[in-house]
Tab-separated table of C-alpha atoms in Angstrom:
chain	number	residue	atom	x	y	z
A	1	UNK	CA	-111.052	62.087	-31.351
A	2	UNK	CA	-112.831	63.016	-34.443
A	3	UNK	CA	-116.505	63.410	-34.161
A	4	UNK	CA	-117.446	60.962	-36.528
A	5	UNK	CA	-114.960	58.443	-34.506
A	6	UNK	CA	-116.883	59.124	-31.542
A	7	UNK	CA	-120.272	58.254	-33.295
A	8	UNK	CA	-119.256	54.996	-34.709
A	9	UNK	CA	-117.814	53.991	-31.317
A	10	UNK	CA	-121.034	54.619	-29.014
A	11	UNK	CA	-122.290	51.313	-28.881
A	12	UNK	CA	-125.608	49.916	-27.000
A	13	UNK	CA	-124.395	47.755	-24.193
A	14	UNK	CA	-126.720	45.593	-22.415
A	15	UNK	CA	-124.287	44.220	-19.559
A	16	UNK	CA	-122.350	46.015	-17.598
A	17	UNK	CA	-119.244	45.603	-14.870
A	18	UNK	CA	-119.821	46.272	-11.263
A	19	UNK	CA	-116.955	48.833	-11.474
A	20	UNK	CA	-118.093	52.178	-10.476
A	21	UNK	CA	-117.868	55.265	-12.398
A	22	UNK	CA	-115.182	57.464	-11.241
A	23	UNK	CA	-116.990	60.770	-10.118
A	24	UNK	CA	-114.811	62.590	-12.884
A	25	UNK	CA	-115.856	61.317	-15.979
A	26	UNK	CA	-119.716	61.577	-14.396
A	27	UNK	CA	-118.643	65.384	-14.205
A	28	UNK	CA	-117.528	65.052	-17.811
A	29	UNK	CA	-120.602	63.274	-19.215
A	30	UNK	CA	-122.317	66.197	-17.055
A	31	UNK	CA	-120.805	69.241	-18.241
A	32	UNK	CA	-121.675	67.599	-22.164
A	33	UNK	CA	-125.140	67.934	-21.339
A	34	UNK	CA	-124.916	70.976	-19.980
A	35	UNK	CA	-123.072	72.775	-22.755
A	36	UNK	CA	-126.079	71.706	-25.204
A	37	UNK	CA	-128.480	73.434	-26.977
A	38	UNK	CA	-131.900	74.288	-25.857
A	39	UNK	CA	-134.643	76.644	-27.497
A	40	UNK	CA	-133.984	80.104	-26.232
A	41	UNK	CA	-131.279	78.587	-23.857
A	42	UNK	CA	-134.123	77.885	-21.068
A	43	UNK	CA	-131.882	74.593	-20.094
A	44	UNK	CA	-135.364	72.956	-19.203
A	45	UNK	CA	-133.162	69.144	-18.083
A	46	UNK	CA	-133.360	68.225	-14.841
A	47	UNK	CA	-131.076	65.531	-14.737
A	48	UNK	CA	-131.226	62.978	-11.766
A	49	UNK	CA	-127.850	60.767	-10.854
A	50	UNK	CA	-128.080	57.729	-9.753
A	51	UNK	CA	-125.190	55.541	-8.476
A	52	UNK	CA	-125.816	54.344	-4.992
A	53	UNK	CA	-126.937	50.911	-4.147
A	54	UNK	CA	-130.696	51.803	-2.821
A	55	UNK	CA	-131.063	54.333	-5.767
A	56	UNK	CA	-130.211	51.474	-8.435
A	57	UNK	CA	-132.460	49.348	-6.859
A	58	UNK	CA	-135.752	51.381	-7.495
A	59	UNK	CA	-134.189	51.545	-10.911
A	60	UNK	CA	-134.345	47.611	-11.017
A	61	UNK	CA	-138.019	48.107	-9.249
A	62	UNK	CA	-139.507	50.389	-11.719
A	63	UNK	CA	-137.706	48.800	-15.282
A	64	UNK	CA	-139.379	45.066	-14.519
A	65	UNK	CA	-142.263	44.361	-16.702
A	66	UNK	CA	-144.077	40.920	-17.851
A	67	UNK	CA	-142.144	38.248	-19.566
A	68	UNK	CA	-141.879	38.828	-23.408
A	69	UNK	CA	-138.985	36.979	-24.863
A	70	UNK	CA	-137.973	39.685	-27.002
A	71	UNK	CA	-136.141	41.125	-24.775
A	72	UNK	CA	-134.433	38.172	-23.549
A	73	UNK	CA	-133.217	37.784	-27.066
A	74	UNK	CA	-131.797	41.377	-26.673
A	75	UNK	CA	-129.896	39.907	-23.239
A	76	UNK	CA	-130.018	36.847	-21.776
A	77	UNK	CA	-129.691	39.059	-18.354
A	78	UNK	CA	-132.804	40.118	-18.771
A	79	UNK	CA	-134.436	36.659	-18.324
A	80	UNK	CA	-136.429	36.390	-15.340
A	81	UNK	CA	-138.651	33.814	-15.411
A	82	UNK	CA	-138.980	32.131	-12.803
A	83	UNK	CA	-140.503	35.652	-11.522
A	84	UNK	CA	-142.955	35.565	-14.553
A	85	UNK	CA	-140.920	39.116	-15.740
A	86	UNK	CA	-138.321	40.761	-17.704
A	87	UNK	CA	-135.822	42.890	-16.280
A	88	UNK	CA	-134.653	46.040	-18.252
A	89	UNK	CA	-131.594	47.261	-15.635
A	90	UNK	CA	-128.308	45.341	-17.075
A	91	UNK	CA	-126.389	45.929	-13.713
A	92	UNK	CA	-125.225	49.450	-15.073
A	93	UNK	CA	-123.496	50.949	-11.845
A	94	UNK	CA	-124.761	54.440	-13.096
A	95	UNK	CA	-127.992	55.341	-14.359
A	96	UNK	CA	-128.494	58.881	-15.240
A	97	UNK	CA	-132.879	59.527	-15.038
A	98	UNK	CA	-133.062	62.879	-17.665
A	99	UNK	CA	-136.490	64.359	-17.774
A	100	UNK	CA	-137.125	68.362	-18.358
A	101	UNK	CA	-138.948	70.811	-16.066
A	102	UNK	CA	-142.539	71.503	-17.509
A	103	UNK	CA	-142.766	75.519	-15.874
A	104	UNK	CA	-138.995	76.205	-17.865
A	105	UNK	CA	-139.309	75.296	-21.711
A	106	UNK	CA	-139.970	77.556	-24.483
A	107	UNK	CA	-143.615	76.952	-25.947
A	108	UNK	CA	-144.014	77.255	-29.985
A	109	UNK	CA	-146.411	80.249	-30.506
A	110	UNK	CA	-148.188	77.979	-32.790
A	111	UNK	CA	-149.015	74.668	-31.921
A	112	UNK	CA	-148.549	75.577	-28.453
A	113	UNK	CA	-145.983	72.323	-27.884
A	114	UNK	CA	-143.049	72.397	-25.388
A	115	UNK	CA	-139.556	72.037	-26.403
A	116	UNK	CA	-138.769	70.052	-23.452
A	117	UNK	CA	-138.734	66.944	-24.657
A	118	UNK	CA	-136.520	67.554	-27.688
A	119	UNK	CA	-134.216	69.483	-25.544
A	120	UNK	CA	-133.950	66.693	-23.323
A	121	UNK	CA	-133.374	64.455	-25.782
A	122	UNK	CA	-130.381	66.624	-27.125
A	123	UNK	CA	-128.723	66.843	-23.477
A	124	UNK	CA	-128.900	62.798	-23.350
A	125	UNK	CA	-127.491	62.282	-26.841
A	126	UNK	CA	-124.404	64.979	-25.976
A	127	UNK	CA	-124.110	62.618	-22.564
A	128	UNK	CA	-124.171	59.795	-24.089
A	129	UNK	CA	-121.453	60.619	-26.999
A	130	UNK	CA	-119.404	61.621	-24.164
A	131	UNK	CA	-119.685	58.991	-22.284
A	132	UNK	CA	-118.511	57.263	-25.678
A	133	UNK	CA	-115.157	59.140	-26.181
A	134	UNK	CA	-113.826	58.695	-22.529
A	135	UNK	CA	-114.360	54.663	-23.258
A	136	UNK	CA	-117.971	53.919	-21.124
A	137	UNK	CA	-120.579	51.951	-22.568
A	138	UNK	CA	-124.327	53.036	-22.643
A	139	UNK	CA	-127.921	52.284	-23.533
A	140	UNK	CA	-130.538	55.046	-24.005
A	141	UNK	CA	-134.085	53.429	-21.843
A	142	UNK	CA	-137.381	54.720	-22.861
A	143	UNK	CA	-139.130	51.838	-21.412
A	144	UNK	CA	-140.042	51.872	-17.573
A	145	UNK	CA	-143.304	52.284	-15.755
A	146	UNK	CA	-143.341	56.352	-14.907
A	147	UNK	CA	-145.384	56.349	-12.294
A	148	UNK	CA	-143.797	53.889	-10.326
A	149	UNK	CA	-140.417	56.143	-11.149
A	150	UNK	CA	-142.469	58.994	-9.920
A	151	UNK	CA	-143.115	57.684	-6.569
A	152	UNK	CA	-139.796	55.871	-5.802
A	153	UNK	CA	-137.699	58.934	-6.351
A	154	UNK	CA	-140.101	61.625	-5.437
A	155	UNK	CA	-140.142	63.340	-8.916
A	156	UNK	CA	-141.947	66.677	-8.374
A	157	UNK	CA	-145.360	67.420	-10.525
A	158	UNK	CA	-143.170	69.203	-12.459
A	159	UNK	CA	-140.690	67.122	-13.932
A	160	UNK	CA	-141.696	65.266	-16.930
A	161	UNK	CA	-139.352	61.587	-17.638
A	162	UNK	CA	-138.111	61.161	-20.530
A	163	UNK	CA	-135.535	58.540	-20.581
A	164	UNK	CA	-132.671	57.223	-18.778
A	165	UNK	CA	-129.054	56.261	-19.999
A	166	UNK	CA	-127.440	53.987	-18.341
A	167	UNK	CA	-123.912	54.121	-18.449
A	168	UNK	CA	-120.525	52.156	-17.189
A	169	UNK	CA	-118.036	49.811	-18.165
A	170	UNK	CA	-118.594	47.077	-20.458
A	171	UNK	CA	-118.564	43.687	-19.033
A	172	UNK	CA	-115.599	41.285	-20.097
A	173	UNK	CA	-118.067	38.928	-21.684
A	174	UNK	CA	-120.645	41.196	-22.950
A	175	UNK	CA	-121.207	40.600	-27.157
A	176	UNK	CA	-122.976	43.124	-28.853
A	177	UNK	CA	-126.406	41.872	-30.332
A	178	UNK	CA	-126.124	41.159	-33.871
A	179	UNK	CA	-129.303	42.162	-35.001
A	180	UNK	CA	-129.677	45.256	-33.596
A	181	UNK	CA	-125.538	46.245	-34.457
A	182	UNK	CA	-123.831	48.657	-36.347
A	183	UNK	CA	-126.044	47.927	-39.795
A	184	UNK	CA	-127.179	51.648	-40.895
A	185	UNK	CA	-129.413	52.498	-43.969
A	186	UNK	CA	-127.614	54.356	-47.040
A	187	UNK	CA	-128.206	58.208	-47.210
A	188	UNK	CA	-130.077	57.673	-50.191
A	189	UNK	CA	-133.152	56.060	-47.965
A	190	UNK	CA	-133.415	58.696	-45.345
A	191	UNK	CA	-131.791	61.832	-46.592
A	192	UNK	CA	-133.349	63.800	-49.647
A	193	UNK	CA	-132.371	67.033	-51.842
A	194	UNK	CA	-134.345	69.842	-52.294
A	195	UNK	CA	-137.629	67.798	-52.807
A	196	UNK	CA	-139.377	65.080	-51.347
A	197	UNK	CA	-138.871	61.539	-53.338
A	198	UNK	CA	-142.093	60.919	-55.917
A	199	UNK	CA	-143.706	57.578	-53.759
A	200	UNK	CA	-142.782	54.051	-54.781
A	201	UNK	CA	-145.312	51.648	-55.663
């Protein structure tokens, strides 16, 4: 499949079926993130899988906030409240916690800044592509309490979160959310020649 296929395919899914993940395409999505680059090739990801009932669980404990009806626009399954709470976990049967090893990154001799978090962030976009081209569903989660992830799965002082993608099949009945859809702005907004655009009034 043509790159470009594979980037208008990946689409944000927000409810998942129970099946499970066979363990090869995990090893697929895997290997994707593990063939990407990093600065000076320090491979700084630490990449936690998760795909066992009690593991998904502290998922579901850690990615429940306060009700905001937002996000139950973005999925009804997230409507909790009864509870008084939104919950951010869409059933995904495999959740895949990426963070980067502060002691391992390559540190910019001038502002003194990691790379660990863009390199990260480049191993979970590679993962998630794949996971696009071998027909899995994902959404990229940025939004969970990190110290309560911390402490449910024993993150060492070392590892620094930096988001989750939770990936699986797409449920039978799950409809993409209109709003937040395919819709991209023209190259013209975002992408710029040689200069930087004079400001508009």
């Amino acid at each position: 499949m043509d790159f470009m296929d594979i980037s208008k395919k990946r689409r944000t899914v927000r409810k998942f079926a129970r099946t499970p993940v066979e363990e090869e395409k995990i090893q697929k999505i895997l290997e994707a993130g593990r063939w990407s680059p990093a600065a000076v090739n320090a491979q700084p990801q630490r990449i936690l899988v998760l795909n066992t009932p009690e593991s998904l669980a502290k998922v579901r404990e850690f990615c429940s906030f306060g009700y905001d009806q937002k996000y139950v626009d973005l999925a009804q399954e997230c409507d909790d409240k009864e509870n008084g709470k939104i919950n951010l976990y869409y059933g995904a049967p495999l959740v895949l916690f990426v963070a980067y090893d502060k002691t391992a990154c390559w540190i910019h001799p001038q502002s003194g800044e990691s790379s660990g978090a863009t390199d990260a962030t480049i191993v979970a976009t590679h993962m998630m592509l794949e996971a696009a081209s071998i027909d899995l569903g994902t959404v990229w989660i940025s939004y969970f309490d990190e110290d309560k992830a911390r402490e449910l799965l024993h993150l060492p002082d070392n590892w620094q979160p930096v988001c989750m993608l939770y990936i699986g099949y797409p449920a039978e009945d799950f409809v993409p959310n209109k709003h937040l859809g395919g819709h991209r702005k023209p190259l013209s907004e975002t992408c710029f020649y040689n200069k930087v655009p004079d400001e508009q009034g």
